[in-house]
Structures are given as structure tokens and as C-alpha cells.
Short mmCIF file of C-alpha atoms and ligand atoms in Angstrom, two decimals:
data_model
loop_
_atom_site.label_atom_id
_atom_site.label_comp_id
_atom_site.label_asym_id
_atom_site.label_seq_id
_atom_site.Cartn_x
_atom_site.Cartn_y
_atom_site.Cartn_z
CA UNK A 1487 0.00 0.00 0.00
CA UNK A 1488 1.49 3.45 -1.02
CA UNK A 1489 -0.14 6.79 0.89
CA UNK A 1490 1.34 9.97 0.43
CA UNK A 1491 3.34 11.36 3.46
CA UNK A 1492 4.17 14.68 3.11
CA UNK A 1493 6.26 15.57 6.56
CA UNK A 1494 8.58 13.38 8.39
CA UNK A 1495 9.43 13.56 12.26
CA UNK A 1496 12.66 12.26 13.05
CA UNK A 1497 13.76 11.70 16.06
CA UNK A 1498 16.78 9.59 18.36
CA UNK A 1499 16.05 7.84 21.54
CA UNK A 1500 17.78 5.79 24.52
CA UNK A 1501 22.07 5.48 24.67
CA UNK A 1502 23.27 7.87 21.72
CA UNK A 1503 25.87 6.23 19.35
CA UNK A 1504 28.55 7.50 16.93
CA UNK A 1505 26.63 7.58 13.41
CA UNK A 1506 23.72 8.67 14.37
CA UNK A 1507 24.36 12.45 13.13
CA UNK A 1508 25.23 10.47 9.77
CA UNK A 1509 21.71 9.02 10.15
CA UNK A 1510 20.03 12.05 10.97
CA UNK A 1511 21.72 13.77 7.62
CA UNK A 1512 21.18 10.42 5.63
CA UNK A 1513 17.21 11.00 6.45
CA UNK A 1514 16.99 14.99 6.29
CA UNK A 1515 18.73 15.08 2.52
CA UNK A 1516 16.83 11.91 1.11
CA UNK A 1517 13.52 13.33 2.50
CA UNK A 1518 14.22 16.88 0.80
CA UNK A 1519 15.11 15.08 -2.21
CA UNK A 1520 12.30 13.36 -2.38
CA UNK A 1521 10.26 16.29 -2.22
CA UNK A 1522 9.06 15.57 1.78
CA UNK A 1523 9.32 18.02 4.35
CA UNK A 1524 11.02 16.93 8.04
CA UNK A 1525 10.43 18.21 11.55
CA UNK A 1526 13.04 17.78 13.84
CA UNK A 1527 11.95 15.87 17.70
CA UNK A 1528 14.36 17.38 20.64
CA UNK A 1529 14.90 14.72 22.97
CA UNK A 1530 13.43 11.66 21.78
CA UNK A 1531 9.59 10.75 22.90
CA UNK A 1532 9.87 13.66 25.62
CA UNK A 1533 10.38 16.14 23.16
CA UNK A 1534 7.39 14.67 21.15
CA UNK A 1535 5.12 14.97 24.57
CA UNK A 1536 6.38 18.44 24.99
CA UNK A 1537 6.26 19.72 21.73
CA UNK A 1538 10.21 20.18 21.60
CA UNK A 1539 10.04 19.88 17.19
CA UNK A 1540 11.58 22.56 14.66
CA UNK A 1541 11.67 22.37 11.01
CA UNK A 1542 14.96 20.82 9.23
CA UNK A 1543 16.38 21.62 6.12
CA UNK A 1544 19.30 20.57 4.40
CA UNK A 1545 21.94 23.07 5.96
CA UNK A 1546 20.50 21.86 9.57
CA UNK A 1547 23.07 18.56 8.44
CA UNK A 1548 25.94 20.41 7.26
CA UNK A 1549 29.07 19.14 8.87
CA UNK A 1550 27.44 16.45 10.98
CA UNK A 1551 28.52 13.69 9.26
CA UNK A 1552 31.70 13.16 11.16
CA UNK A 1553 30.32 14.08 14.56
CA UNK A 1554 29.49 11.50 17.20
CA UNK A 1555 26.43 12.56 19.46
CA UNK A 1556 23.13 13.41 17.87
CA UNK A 1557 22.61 17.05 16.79
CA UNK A 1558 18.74 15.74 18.08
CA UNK A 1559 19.49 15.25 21.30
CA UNK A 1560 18.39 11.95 22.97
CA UNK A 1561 16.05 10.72 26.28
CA UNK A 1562 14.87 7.92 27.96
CA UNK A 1563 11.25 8.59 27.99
CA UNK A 1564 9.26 6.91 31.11
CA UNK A 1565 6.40 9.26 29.94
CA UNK A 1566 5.74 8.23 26.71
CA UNK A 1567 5.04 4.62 27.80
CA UNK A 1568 2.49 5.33 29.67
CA UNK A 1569 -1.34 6.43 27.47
CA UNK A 1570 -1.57 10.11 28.73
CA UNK A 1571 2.60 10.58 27.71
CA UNK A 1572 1.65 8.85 24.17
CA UNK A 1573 -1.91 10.86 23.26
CA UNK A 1574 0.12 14.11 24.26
CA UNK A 1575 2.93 13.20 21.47
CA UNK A 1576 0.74 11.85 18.84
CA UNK A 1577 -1.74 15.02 19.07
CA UNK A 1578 1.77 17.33 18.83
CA UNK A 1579 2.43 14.95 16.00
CA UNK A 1580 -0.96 15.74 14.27
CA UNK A 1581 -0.58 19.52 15.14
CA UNK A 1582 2.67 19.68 13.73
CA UNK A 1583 1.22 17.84 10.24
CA UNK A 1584 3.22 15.36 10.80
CA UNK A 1585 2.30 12.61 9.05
CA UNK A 1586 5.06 9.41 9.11
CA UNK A 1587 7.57 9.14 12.21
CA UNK A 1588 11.53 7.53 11.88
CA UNK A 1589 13.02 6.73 15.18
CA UNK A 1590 16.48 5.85 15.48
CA UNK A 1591 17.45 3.94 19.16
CA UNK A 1592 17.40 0.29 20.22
CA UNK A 1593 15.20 -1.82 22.08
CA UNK A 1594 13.21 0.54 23.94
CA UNK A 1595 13.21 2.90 21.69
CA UNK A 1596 11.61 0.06 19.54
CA UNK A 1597 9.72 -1.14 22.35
CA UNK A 1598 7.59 2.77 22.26
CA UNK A 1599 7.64 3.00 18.71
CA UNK A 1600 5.62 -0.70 18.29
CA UNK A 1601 3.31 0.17 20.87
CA UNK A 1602 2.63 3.85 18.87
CA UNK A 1603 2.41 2.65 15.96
CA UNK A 1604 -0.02 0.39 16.86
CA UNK A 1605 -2.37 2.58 18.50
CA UNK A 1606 -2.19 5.83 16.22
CA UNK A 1607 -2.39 6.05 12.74
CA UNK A 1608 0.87 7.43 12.21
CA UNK A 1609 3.43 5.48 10.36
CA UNK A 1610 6.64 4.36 11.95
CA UNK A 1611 9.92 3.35 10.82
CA UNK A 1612 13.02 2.09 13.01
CA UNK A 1613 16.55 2.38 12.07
CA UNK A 1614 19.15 0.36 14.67
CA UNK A 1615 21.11 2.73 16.84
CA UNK A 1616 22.64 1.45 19.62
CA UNK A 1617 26.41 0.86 20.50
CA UNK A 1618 25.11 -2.92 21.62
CA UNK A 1619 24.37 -4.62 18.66
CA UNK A 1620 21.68 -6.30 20.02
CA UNK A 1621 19.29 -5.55 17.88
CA UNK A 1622 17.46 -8.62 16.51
CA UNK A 1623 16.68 -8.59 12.19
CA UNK A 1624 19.91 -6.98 11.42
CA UNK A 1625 23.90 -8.26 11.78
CA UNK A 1626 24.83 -4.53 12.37
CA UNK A 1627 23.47 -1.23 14.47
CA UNK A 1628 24.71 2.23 14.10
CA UNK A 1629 27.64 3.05 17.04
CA UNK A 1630 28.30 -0.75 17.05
CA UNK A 1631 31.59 -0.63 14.83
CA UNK A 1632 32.16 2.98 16.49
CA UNK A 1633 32.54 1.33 20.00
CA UNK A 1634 34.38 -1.00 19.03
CA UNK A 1635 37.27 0.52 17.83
CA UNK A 1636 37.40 2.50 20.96
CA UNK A 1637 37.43 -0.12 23.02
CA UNK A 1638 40.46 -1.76 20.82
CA UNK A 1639 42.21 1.54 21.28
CA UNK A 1640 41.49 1.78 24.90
CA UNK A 1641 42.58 -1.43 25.52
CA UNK A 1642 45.50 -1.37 23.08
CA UNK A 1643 47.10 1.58 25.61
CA UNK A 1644 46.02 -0.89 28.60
CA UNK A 1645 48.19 -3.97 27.15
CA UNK A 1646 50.80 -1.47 27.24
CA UNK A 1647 51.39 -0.63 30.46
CA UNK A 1648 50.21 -4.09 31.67
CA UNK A 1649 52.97 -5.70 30.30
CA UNK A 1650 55.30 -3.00 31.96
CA UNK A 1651 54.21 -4.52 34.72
CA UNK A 1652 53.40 -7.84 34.20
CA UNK A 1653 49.85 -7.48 35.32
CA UNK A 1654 46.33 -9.08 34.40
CA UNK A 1655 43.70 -6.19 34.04
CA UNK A 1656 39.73 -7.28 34.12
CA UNK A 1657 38.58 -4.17 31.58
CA UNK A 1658 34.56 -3.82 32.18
CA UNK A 1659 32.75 -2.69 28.45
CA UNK A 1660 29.24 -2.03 27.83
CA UNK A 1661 26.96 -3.97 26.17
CA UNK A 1662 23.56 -3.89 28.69
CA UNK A 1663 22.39 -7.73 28.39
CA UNK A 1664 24.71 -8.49 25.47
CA UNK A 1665 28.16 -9.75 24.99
CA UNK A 1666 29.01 -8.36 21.22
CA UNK A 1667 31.49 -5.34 22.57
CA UNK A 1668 33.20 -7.90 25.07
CA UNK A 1669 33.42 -10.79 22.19
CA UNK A 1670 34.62 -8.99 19.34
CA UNK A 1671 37.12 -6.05 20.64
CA UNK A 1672 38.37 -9.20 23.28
CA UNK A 1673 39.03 -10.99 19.94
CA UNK A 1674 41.00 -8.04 18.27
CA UNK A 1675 42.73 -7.44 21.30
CA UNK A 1676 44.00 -10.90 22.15
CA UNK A 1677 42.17 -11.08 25.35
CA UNK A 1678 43.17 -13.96 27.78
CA UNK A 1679 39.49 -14.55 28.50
CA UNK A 1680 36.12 -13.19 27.13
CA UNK A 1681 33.25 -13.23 29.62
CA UNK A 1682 29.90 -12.40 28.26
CA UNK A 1683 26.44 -13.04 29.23
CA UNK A 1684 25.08 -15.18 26.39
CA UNK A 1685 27.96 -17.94 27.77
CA UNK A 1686 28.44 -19.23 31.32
CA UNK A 1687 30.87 -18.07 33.73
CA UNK A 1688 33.00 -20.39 35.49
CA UNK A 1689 35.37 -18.64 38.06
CA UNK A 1690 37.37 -21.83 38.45
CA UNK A 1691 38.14 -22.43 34.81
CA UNK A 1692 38.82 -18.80 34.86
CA UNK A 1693 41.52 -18.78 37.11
CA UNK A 1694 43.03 -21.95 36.10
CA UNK A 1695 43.58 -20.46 32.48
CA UNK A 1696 45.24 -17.40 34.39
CA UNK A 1697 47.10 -19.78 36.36
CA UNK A 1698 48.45 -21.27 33.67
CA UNK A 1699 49.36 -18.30 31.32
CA UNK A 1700 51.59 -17.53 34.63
CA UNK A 1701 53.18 -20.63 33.94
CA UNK A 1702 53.64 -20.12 30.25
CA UNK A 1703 55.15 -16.75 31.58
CA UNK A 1704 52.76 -14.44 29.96
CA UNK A 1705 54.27 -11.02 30.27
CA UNK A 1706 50.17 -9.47 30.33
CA UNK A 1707 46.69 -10.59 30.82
CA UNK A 1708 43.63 -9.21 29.69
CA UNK A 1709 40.39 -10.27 30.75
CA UNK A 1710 37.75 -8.26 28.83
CA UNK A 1711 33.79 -8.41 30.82
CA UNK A 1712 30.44 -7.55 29.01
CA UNK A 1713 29.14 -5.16 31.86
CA UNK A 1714 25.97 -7.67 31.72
CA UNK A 1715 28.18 -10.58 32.54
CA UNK A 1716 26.48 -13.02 35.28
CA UNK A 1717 29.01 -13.65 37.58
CA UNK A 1718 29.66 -9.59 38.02
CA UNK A 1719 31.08 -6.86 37.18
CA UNK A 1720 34.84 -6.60 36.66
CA UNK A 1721 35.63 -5.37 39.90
CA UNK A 1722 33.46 -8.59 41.57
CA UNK A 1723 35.09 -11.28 39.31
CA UNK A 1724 38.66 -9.34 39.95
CA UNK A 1725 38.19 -9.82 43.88
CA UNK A 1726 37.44 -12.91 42.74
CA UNK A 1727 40.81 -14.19 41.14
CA UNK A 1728 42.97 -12.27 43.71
CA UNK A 1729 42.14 -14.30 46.78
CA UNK A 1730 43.21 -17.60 44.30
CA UNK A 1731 46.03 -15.70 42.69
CA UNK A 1732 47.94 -12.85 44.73
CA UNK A 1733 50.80 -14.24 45.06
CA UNK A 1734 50.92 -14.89 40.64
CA UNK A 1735 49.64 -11.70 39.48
CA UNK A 1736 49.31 -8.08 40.40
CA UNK A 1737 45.61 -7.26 39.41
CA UNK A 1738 44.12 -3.87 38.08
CA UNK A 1739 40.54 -3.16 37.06
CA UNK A 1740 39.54 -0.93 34.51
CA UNK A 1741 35.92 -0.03 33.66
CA UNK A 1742 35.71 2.18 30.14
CA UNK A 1743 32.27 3.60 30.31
CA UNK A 1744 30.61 5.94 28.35
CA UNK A 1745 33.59 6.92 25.98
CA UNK A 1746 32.78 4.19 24.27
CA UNK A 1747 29.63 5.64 23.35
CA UNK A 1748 31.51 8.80 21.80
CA UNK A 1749 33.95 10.24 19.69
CA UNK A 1750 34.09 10.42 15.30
CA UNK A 1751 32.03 7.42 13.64
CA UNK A 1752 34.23 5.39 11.85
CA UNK A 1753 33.36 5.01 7.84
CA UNK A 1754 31.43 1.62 8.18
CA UNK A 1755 29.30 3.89 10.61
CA UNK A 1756 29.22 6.47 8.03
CA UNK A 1757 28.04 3.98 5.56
CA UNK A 1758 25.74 2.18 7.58
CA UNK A 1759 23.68 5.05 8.88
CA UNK A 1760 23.69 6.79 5.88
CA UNK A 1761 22.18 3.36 3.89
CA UNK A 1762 19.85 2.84 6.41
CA UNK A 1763 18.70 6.38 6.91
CA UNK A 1764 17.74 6.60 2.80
CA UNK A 1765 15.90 3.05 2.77
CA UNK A 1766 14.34 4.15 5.54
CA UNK A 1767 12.56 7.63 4.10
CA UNK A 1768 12.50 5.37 0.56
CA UNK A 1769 10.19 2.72 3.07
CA UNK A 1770 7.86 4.99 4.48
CA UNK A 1771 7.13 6.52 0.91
CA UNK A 1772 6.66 3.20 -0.34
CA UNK A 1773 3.92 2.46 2.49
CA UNK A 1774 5.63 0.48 4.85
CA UNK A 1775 4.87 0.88 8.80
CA UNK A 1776 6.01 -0.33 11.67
CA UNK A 1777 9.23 -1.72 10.64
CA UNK A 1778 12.59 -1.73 10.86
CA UNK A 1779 15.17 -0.78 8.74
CA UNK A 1780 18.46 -3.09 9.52
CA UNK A 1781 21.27 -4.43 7.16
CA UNK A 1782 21.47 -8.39 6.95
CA UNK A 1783 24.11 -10.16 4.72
CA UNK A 1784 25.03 -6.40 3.44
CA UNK A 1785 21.21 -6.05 2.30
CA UNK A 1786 18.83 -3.99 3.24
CA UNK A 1787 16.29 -5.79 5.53
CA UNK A 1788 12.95 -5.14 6.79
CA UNK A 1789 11.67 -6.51 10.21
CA UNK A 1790 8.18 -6.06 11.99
CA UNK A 1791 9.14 -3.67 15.12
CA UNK A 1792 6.89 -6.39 17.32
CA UNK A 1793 9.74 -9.20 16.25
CA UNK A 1794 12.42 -6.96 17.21
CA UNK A 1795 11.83 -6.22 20.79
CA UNK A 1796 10.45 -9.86 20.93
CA UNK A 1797 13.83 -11.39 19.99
CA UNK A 1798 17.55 -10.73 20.46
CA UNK A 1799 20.48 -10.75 18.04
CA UNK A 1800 22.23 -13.82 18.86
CA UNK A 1801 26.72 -14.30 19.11
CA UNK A 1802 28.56 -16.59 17.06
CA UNK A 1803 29.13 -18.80 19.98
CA UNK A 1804 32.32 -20.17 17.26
CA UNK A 1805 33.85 -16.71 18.23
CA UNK A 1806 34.36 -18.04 21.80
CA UNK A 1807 36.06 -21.18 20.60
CA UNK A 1808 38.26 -19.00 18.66
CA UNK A 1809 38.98 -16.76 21.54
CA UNK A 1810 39.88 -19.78 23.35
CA UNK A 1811 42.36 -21.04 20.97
CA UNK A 1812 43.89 -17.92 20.63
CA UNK A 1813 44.99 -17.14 24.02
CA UNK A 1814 47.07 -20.03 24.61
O1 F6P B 196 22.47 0.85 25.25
C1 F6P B 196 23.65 1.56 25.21
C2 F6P B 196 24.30 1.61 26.59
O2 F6P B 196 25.50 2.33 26.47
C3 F6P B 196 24.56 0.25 27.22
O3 F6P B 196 25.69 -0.39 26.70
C4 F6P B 196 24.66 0.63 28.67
O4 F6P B 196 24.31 -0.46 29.50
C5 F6P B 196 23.67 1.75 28.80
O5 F6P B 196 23.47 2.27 27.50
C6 F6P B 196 24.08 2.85 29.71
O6 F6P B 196 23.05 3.78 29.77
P1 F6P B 196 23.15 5.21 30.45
O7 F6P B 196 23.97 6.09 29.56
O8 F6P B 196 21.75 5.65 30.55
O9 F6P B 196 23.84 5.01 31.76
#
């Protein structure tokens, strides 16, 4: 079914990520070029209850491409999930002529947008931002490869100084309830051991591989943990190994935090958000609602919203084999 949408609201929403600014452009320019008009939403769903919304045009993207952040600023509405929060944004919607809504966030983000879309009859699209890569219908979200690279940095300067010393550092990344930052930057960082949510933790196999990379005289250890890690944080699992191992290792604990969530996207962000941004305004023209917009198999894909907050992107559990092998 094709309608005719005439204005777009944009908006992002939740944990900002590099690329989104490249998103935010990738939307604004394809929507002009198309002939649409687009209203910029402060704030995520807040700014949509409180009529926060200002008219884009094509030099409101200028020079944004390369910024992290989002020139849109972003929120974690508790409002807008509840029915007075929601009729307050969609009658702001209507007064504003808005007539088809893009949302760029994760889960919750998703999680509102569904629930919207299914009540009001404004048309939504979704487009992946999140530095998680949780995101269930597509192999990649905007920020992903971003945060990444950070953390390789990060941890790149760590392994430096660690093997100064001869320490073993537990470095805590984010991730919420997923392991992809933890599994892939451990990988390119040749971590000594990965622990993630989405595979068990067990502290004595743990500290019987550290035990023996002492013995193989390993000059550094690096144990890398997903922030949503079962058996703890870093600092928990750390206090952990040091009652087993004092007298093999002097232990530090690093936890990176929210500069992974900054700094310049890298090009694959670029790319990404600027391919998913287009297919997204291209969707919406084309009569498709409540979707998302993700990238599987370096396609475009398109996934009901209600299957993406209902499932999770799963790890290659191979990665942890490799991993494994690796560290010897
Ligand atoms: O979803 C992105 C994310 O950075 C998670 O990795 C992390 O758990 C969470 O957001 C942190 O949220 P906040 O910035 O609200 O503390």
C-alpha cells in the first residue's frame, strides 16, 4: 500500500551512538530530495510529549557527518510509555502535520515505537542505533563498529602498560544484556578470557587459564567483561581471582564507560547510517509501517518492530572457541 506522506518527524532515543548524526543527515537530505518536508523531535519521545520539534532543512546537516552525538538530542522517555505521555505526542504529532515518524534507538526505543504505531495512525519506521548490537533482524546497528574501535584503542594503551608490569587487568565494556562489545574487541585485542552473558561463567576455569598463562610466563593478561556478565562486574570477578592468585599476578581493574559511546564514527558507521537512513525515508514513501530498517548479509532488511523487541540478536558462539584457541 502506497499513501502519500508529506512531513517526516525524526527523532533519536535511549544510549546515543557514533553515526547517528550520519543518520540524521542520511534521512533529512533523502527526504528533501524526495520532495518531503522533516520536523526535527528534541529529545526523543519527551520532546514529542512536549512539543520540543523545529523544522529541518538541508543546511540543519551540514558538517554532521563526522560528529558523534546526535545534533537531536536523545532521552529515555518513562512518559511516553504510559497512554496520557503517548496521546500528548501523537496530538503534537498531528498539530505539527506530521504525518510518518523515523526513530532511530534500540530496544526501547523500539519497544515505544511498536506500541505507537499500533495505537495511532501514524506510520513508523526504526533504524538500529545502539552501541550494543543487540538488535534482533539486522547483523549490524549504528555506534556498534564505532565502539568497538574504541574499546580496541582503549585497551590497546592498557596492554601497554600491563605488560610493563606484568599485570592481568579485568577491563569492564558495555553492552547492557549483550556480549558483542566484550566478544569482538576481546578478539581483536587478544584477550586472555572473554566473559559475556550469552555464555556461562565459570570462576574456576577462569583462574586456572590465568594460572596457567603464569606458567607459560605471559608477560600481560587481559580479561575483557560484558558489563551484563552473570558472575559480576569486573571489579566482583577481579576480587574474585585475587584471593586464588595474589601471590601470581598483580591485578588492576579498569571499567571504560561511556567513551565508548563517543567520539568520530568510523566510515562503516558512516556507511551504515547513511544506507539505512535513505531506505528508511525510501520505506515509508513506499507504504511500509512499523518496521525496521536493519542491514542483513550487506542487504537492506525489513523486520516487523513487534519481532524486534520480541527477539535478540544472537553471538557466534564459534567466536568463543576462537577466543579460546587464541589465548594459549
Ligand atoms: O544501550 C547503550 C548503553 O551504552 C549500554 O551499553 C549501557 O548499559 C547503557 O546504554 C548505559 O546507559 P546510560 O547512559 O543511561 O547510563
Amino acid at each position: 500500500m502506497s499513501r502519500t506522506i508529506k512531513r517526516i518527524g525524526l527523532l533519536t532515543s535511549g544510549g546515543d551512538a557514533p553515526g547517528m548524526n550520519a543518520c540524521i543527515r542520511a534521512v533529512v537530505r533523502t527526504a528533501l530530495y524526495n520532495g518531503l518536508l522533516v520536523s526535527g523531535i528534541y529529545r526523543g519521545y519527551q520532546g514529542m510529549i512536549e512539543g520540543d520539534i523545529s523544522d529541518m532543512n538541508s543546511r540543519s546537516v551540514s558538517n554532521i557527518i563526522q560528529r558523534g552525538g546526535t545534533i537531536l538530542k536523545s532521552a529515555r522517555s518513562k512518559e511516553f510509555m504510559t497512554e496520557e505521555g503517548m496521546k500528548s505526542a501523537y496530538h503534537n504529532l498531528k498539530a505539527e502535520r506530521i504525518d510518518g515518524l523515523i526513530v532511530i534507538g534500540g530496544d526501547g526505543t523500539f519497544r515505544g515505537a511498536d506500541e505507537f504505531s499500533n495505537k495511532y495512525d501514524i506510520p513508523v519506521i526504526g533504524i538500529p542505533g545502539t552501541i550494543d548490537n543487540d538488535m534482533y533482524g539486522t547483523d549490524l546497528t549504528i555506534g556498534y563498529d564505532t565502539a568497538i574501535n574504541t574499546v580496541v584503542e582503549c585497551v590497546d594503551k592498557i596492554r601497554d602498560t600491563a605488560t610493563s608490569h606484568n599485570r592481568l587487568f579485568f577491563i569492564e565494556v558495555m553492552g547492557r544484556d549483550a556480549g558483542f562489545i566484550a566478544l569482538h574487541s576481546g578478539i581483536a585485542v587478544g584477550a586472555e578470557a572473554i566473559l559475556i552473558p550469552e555464555s556461562e561463567t565459570d570462576n574456576a576455569k577462569l583462574i586456572e587459564e590465568l594460572e596457567l598463562g603464569w606458567r607459560r610466563k605471559k608477560t600481560s593478561s587481559i580479561v575483557i567483561v560484558a558489563e551484563g556478565d552473570q558472575a559480576g562486574g569486573a571489579f566482583d570477578i577481579a576480587n574474585k581471582v585475587e584471593t586464588k592468585l595474589k601471590d601470581r599476578y598483580d591485578i588492576r581493574v579498569t571499567v571504560l564507560g561511556h567513551i565508548q559511546r563517543g567520539g568520530c564514527p568510523t566510515c562503516k558507521d558512516r556507511v551504515l547510517a547513511s544506507r539505512l537512513g535513505v531506505a528508511a525515508v525510501e520505506a515509508l514513501q513506499g507504504g511500509d509501517s512499523n518496521i525496521m530498517i536493519g542491514l542483513k548479509h550487506n542487504k537492506i532488511n525489513k523486520v516487523p518492530l513487534e519481532q524486534c523487541v520480541k527477539h535478540n540478536n544472537t553471538i557466534n558462539q564459534d567466536l568463543m572457541r576462537i577466543a579460546n584457541i587464541l589465548s594459549y
